mmCIF file of C-alpha atoms in Angstrom:
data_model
loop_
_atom_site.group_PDB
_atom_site.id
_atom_site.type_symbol
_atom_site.label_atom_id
_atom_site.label_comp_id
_atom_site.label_asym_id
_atom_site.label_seq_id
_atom_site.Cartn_x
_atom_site.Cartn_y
_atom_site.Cartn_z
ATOM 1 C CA UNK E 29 0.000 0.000 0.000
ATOM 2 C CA UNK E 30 1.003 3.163 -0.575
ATOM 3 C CA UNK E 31 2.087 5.888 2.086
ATOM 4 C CA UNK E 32 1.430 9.583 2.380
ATOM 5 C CA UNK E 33 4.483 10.501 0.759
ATOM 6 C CA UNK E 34 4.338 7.908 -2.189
ATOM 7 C CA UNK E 35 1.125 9.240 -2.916
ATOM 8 C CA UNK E 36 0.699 11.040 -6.297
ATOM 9 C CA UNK E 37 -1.258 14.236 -7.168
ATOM 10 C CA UNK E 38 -3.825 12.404 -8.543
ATOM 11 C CA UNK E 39 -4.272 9.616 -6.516
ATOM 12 C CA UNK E 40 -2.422 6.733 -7.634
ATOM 13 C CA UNK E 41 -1.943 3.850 -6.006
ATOM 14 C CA UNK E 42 -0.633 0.415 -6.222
ATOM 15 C CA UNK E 43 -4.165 -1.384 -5.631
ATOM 16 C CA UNK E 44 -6.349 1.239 -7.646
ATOM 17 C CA UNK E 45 -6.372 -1.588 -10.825
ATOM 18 C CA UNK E 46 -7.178 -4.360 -8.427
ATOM 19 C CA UNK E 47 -9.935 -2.436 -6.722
ATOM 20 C CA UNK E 48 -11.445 -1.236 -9.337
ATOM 21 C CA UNK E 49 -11.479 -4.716 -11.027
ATOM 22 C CA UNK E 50 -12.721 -6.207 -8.058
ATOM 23 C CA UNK E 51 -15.936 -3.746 -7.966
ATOM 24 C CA UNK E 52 -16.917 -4.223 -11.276
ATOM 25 C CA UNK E 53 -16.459 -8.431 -10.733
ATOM 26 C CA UNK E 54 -18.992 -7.682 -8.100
ATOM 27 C CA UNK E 55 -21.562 -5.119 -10.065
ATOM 28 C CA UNK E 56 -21.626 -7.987 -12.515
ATOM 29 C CA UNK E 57 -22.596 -10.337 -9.692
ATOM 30 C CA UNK E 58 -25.481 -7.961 -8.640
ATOM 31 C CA UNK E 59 -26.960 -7.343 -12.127
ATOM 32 C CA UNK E 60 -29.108 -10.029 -12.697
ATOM 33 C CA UNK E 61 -30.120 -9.684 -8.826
ATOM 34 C CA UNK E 62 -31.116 -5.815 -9.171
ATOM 35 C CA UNK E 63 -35.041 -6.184 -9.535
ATOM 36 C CA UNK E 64 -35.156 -9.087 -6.901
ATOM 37 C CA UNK E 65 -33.627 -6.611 -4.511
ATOM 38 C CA UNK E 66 -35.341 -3.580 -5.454
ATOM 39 C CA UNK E 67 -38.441 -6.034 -5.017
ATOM 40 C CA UNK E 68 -37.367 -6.842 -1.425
ATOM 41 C CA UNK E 69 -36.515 -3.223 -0.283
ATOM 42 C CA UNK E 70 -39.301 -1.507 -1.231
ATOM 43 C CA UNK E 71 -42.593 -1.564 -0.487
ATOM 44 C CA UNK E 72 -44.889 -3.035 -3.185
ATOM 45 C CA UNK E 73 -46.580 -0.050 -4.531
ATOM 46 C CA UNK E 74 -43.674 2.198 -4.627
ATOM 47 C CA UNK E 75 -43.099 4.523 -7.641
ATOM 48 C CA UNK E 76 -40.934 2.831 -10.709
ATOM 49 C CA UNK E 77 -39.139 6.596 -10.164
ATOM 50 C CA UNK E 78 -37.445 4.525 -7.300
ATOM 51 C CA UNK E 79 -35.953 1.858 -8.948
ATOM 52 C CA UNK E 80 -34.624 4.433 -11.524
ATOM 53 C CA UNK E 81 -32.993 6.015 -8.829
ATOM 54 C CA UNK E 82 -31.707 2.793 -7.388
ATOM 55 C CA UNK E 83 -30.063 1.731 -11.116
ATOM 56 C CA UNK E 84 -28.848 5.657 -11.716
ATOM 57 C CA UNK E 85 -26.525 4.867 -8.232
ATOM 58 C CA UNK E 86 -25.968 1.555 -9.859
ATOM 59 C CA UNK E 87 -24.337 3.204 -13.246
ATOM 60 C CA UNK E 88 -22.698 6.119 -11.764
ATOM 61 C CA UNK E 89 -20.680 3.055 -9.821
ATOM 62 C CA UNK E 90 -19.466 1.926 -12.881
ATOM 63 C CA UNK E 91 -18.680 5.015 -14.487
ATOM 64 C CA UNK E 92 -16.772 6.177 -10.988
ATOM 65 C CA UNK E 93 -15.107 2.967 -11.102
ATOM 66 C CA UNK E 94 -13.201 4.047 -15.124
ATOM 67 C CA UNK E 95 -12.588 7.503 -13.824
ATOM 68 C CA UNK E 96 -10.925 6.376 -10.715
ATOM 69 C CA UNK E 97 -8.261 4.533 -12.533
ATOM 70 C CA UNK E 98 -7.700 6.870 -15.913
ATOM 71 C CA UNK E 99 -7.205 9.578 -13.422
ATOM 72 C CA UNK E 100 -3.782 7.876 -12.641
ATOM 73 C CA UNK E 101 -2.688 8.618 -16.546
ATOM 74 C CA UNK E 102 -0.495 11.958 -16.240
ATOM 75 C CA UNK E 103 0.501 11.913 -12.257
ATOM 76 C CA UNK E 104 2.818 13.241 -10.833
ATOM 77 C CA UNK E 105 5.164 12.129 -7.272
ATOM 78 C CA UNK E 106 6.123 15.255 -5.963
ATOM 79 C CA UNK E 107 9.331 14.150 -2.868
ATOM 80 C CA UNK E 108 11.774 16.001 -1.274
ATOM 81 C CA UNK E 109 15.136 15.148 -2.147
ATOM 82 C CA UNK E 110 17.283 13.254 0.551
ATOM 83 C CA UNK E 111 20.351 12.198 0.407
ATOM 84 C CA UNK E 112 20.688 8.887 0.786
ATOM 85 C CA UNK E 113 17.169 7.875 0.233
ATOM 86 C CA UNK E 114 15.420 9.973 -2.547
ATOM 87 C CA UNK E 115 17.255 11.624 -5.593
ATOM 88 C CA UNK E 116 14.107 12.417 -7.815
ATOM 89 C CA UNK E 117 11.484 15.306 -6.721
ATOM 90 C CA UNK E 118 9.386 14.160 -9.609
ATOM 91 C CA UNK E 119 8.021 10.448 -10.346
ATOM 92 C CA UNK E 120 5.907 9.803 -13.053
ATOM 93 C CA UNK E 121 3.619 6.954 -14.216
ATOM 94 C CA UNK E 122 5.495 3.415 -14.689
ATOM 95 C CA UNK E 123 4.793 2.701 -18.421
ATOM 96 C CA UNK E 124 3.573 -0.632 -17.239
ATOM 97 C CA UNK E 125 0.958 0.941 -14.925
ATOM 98 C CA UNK E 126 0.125 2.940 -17.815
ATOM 99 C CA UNK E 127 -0.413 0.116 -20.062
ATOM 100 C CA UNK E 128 -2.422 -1.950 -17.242
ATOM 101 C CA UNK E 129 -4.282 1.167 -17.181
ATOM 102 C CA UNK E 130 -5.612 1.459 -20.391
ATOM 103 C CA UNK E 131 -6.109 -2.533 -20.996
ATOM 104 C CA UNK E 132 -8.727 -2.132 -17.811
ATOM 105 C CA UNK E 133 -10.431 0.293 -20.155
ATOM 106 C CA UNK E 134 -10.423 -2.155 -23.078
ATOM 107 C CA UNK E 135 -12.024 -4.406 -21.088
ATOM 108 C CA UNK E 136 -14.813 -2.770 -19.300
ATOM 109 C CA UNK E 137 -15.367 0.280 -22.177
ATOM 110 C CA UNK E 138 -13.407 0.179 -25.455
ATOM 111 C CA UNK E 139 -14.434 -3.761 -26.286
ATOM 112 C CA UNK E 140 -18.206 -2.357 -26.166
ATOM 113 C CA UNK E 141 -20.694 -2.374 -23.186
ATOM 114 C CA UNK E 142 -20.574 -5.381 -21.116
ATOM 115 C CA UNK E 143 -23.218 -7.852 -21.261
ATOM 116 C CA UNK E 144 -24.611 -7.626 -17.343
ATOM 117 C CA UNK E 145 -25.126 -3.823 -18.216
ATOM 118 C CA UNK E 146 -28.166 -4.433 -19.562
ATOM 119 C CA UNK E 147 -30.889 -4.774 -16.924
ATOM 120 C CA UNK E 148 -34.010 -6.082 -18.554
ATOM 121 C CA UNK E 149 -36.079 -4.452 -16.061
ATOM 122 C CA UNK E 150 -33.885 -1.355 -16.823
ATOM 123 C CA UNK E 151 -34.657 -1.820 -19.993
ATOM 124 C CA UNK E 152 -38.270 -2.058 -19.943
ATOM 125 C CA UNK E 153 -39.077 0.249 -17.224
ATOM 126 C CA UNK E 154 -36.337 3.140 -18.766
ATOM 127 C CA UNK E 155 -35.757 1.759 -22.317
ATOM 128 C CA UNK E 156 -32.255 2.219 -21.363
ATOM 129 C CA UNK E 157 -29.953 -0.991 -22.876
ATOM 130 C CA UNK E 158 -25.583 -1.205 -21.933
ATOM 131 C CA UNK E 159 -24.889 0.645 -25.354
ATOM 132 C CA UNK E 160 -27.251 3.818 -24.929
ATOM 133 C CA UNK E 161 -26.010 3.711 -21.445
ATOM 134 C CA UNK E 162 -22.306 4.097 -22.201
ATOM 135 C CA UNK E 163 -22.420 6.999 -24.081
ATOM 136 C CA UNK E 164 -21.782 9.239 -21.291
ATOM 137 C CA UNK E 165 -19.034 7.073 -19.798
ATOM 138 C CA UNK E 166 -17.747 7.298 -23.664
ATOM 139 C CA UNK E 167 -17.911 11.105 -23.636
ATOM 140 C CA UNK E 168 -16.203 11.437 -19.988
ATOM 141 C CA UNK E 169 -13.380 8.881 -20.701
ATOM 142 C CA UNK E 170 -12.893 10.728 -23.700
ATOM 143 C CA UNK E 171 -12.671 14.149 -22.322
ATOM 144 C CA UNK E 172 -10.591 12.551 -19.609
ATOM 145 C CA UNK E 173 -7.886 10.904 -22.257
ATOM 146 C CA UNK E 174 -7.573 13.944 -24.522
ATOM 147 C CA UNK E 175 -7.979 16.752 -21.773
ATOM 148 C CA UNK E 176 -4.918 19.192 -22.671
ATOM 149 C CA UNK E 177 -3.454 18.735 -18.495
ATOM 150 C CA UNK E 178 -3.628 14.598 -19.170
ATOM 151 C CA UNK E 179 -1.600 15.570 -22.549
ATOM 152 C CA UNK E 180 0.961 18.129 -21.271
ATOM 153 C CA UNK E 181 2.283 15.680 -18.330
ATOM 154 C CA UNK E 182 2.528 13.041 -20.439
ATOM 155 C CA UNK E 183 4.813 14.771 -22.938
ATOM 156 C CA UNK E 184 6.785 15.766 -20.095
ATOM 157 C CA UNK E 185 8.792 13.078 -19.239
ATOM 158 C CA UNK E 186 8.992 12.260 -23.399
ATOM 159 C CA UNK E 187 10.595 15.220 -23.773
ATOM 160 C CA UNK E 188 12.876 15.151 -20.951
ATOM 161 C CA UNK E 189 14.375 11.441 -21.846
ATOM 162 C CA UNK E 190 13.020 9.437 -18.775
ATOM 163 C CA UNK E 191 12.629 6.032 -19.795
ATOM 164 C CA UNK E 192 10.377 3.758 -18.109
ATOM 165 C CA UNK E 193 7.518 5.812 -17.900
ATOM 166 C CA UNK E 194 4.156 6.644 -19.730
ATOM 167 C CA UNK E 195 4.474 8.633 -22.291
ATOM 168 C CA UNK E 196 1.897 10.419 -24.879
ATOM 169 C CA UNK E 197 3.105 8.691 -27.424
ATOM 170 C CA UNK E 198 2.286 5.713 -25.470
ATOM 171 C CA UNK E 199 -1.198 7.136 -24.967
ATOM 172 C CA UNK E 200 -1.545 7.639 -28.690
ATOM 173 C CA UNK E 201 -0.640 4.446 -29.713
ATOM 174 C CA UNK E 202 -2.956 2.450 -27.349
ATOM 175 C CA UNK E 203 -5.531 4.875 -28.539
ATOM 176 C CA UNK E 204 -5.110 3.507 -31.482
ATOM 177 C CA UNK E 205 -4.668 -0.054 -30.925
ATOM 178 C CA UNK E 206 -7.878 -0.621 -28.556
ATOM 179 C CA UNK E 207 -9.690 2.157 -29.879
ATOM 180 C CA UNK E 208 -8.822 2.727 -33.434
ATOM 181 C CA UNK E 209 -8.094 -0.927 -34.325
ATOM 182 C CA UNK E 210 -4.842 -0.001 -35.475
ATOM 183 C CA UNK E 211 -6.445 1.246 -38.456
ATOM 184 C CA UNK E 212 -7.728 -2.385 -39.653
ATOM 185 C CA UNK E 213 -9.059 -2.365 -43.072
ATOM 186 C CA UNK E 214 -11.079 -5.775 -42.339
ATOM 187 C CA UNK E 215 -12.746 -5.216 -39.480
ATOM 188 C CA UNK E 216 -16.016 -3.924 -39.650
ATOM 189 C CA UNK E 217 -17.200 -0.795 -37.359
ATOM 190 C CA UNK E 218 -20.696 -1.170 -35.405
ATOM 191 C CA UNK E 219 -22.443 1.283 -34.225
ATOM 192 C CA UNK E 220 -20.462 1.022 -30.535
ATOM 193 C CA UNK E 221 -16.677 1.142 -32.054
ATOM 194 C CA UNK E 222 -18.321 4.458 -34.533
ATOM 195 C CA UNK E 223 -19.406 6.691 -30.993
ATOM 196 C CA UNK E 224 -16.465 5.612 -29.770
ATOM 197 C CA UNK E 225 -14.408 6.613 -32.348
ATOM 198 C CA UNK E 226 -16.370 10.006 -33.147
ATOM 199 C CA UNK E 227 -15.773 10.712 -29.268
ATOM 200 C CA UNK E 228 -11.981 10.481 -29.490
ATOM 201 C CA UNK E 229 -11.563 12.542 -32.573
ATOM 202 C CA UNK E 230 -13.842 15.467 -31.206
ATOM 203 C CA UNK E 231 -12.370 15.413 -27.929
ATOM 204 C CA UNK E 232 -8.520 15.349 -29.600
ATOM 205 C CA UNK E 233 -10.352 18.327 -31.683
ATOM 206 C CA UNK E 234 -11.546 20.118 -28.774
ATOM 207 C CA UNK E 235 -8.045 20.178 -27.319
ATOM 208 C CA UNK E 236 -6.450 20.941 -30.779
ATOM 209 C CA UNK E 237 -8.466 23.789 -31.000
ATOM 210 C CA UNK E 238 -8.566 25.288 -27.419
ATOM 211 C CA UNK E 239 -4.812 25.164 -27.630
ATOM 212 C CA UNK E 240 -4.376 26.849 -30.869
ATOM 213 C CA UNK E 241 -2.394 23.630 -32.024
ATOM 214 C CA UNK E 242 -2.142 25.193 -35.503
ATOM 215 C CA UNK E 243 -0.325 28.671 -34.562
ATOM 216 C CA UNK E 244 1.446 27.017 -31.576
ATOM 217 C CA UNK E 245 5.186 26.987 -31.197
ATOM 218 C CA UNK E 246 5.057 24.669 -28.081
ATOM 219 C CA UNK E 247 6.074 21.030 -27.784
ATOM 220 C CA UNK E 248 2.723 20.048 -27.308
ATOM 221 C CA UNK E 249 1.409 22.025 -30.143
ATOM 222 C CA UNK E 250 3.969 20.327 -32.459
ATOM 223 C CA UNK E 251 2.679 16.951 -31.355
ATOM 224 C CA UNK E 252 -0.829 17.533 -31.680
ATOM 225 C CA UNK E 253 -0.484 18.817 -35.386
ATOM 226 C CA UNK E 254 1.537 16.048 -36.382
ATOM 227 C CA UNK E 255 -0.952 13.706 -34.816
ATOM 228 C CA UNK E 256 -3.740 15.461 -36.459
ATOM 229 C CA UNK E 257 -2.008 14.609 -39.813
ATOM 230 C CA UNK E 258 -1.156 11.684 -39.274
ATOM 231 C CA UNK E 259 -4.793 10.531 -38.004
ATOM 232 C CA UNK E 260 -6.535 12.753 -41.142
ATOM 233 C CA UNK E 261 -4.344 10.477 -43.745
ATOM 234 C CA UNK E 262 -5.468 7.202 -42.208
ATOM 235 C CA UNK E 263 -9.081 7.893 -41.829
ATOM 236 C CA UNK E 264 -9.269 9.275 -45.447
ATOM 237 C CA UNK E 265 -7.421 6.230 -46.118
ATOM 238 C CA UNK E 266 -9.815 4.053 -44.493
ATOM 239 C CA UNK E 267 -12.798 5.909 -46.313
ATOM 240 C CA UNK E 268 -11.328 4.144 -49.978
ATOM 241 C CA UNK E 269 -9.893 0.398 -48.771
ATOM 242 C CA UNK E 270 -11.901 -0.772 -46.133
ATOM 243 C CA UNK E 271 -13.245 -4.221 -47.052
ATOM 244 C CA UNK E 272 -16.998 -3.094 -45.622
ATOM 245 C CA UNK E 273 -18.962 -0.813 -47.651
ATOM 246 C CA UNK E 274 -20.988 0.618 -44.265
ATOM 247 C CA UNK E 275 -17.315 0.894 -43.140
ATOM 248 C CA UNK E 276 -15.711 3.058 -45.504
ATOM 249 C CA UNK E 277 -19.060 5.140 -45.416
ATOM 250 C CA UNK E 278 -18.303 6.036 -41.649
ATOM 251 C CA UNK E 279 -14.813 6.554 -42.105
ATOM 252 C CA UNK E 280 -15.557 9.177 -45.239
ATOM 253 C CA UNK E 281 -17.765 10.860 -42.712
ATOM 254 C CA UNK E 282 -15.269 10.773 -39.846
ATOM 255 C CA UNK E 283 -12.707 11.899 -41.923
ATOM 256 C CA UNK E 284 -14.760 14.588 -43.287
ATOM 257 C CA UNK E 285 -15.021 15.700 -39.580
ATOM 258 C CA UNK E 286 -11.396 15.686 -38.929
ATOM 259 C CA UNK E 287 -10.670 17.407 -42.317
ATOM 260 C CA UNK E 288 -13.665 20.250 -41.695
ATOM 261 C CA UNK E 289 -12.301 20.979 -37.872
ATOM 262 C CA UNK E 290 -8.564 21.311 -38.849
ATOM 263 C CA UNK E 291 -9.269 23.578 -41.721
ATOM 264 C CA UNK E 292 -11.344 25.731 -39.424
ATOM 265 C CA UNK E 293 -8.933 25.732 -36.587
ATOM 266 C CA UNK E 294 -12.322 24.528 -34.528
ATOM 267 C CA UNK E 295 -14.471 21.537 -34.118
ATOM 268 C CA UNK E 296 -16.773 21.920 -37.120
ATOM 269 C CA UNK E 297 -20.066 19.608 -37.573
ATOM 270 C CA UNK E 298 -21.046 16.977 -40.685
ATOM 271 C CA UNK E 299 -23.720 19.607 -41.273
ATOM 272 C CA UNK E 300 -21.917 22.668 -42.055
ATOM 273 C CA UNK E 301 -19.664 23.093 -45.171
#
């Protein structure tokens, strides 16, 4: 466990994975169990606004539980130096940790909405199934992964040389192994892996933009354009050799997106030439 002093700015911690793996092994235990207990808590003519309540707690859980552990992407150790015992004032995130970090996201977000998210009471009372109910948790681990602070820390230690740790280019490319599919030609987008995607690109946007990426002279800046390139070339790339016709039709309109937003300096909208 970790002490006081090992603790990071954010909140990292040796057991954060573990927990948070743990809780969801659990929520998936009490799914199927949810209107039996709402059932036995209640009384038997209360309001159906109560077991919305009761699943709304239930969500925000799980949606606590992916927040909790991509907040440890980007911290920071801040120790004095002593001699004999401590000659860093800064530690950042092991790449491993890094790495573990965003697999755990693979797993309970990026692979699509787990099965025990769906509630068929949920679903019949609210009309609310796992993939209408992740688009939030989408949106927020989004913002989370592409926020400019997550960004600028991890470019930090890239830019100074220290090895070992999580970088942004690490970010980048397990963005676009687990989210991106490395790019895949064959394998066909549905409509989970097509929010997802949109998600990442606006969010990267928003930050590209807020940042003024384009008349930026800053490390960061520098990055972010050439990822921005990089990313437009694929997609458009995508839109004319993908092996699924629906496929390449979402990728022309993705990289449409991209294309509109960079050209504007600002995230721009399918609607609007």
């Amino acid at each position: 466990n970790a002490t006081d002093s090992d603790k990071l700015d954010t909140d990292l911690g040796d057991n954060k994975l573990k927990t948070a793996t743990l809780g969801l092994k659990n929520m998936e235990r009490l799914a199927s169990q949810l209107p039996e207990i709402f059932e036995k808590t209640h009384r038997a003519d209360a309001p159906w606004t109560e077991f919305i309540l009761l699943m709304a707690e239930y969500n925000s859980l799980y949606q606590n539980y992916l927040s909790g552990v991509m907040n440890d992407l980007g911290g920071v150790a801040v120790a004095p130096v002593l001699r004999g015992y401590n000659d860093k004032a800064l530690t950042y995130l092991p790449r491993k940790q890094g790495q573990e970090t965003m697999a755990f996201l693979n797993r309970y977000l990026f692979q699509g909405a787990p099965e025990w998210r769906t509630v068929p009471l949920e679903e019949d009372v609210i009309g609310l199934v796992g993939e209408s109910k992740s688009t939030g948790v989408i949106m927020n681990v989004c913002r989370g992964l592409m926020g400019k602070n997550t960004l600028a820390r991890l470019l930090t230690p890239q830019e100074n040389g220290i090895t070992g740790t999580y970088t942004l280019t690490d970010l980048f490319n397990d963005v676009d192994r687990y989210v991106f599919l490395n790019y895949s030609t064959t394998q066909r987008v549905d409509r989970f892996r097509a929010l997802l995607q949109y998600n990442m690109v606006r969010e990267f946007m928003l930050t590209y933009s807020n940042t003024k990426a384009a008349q930026g002279e800053d490390p960061l800046s520098f990055f972010l354009v050439n990822k921005a390139k990089e990313m437009e070339k694929k997609l458009e790339r995508l839109s004319k050799t993908h092996s699924d016709a629906a496929s390449r039709v979402y990728y022309r309109g993705l990289s449409i997106f991209l294309t509109r937003s960079l050209n504007k300096g600002s995230v721009s909208s399918l609607l609007t030439k």
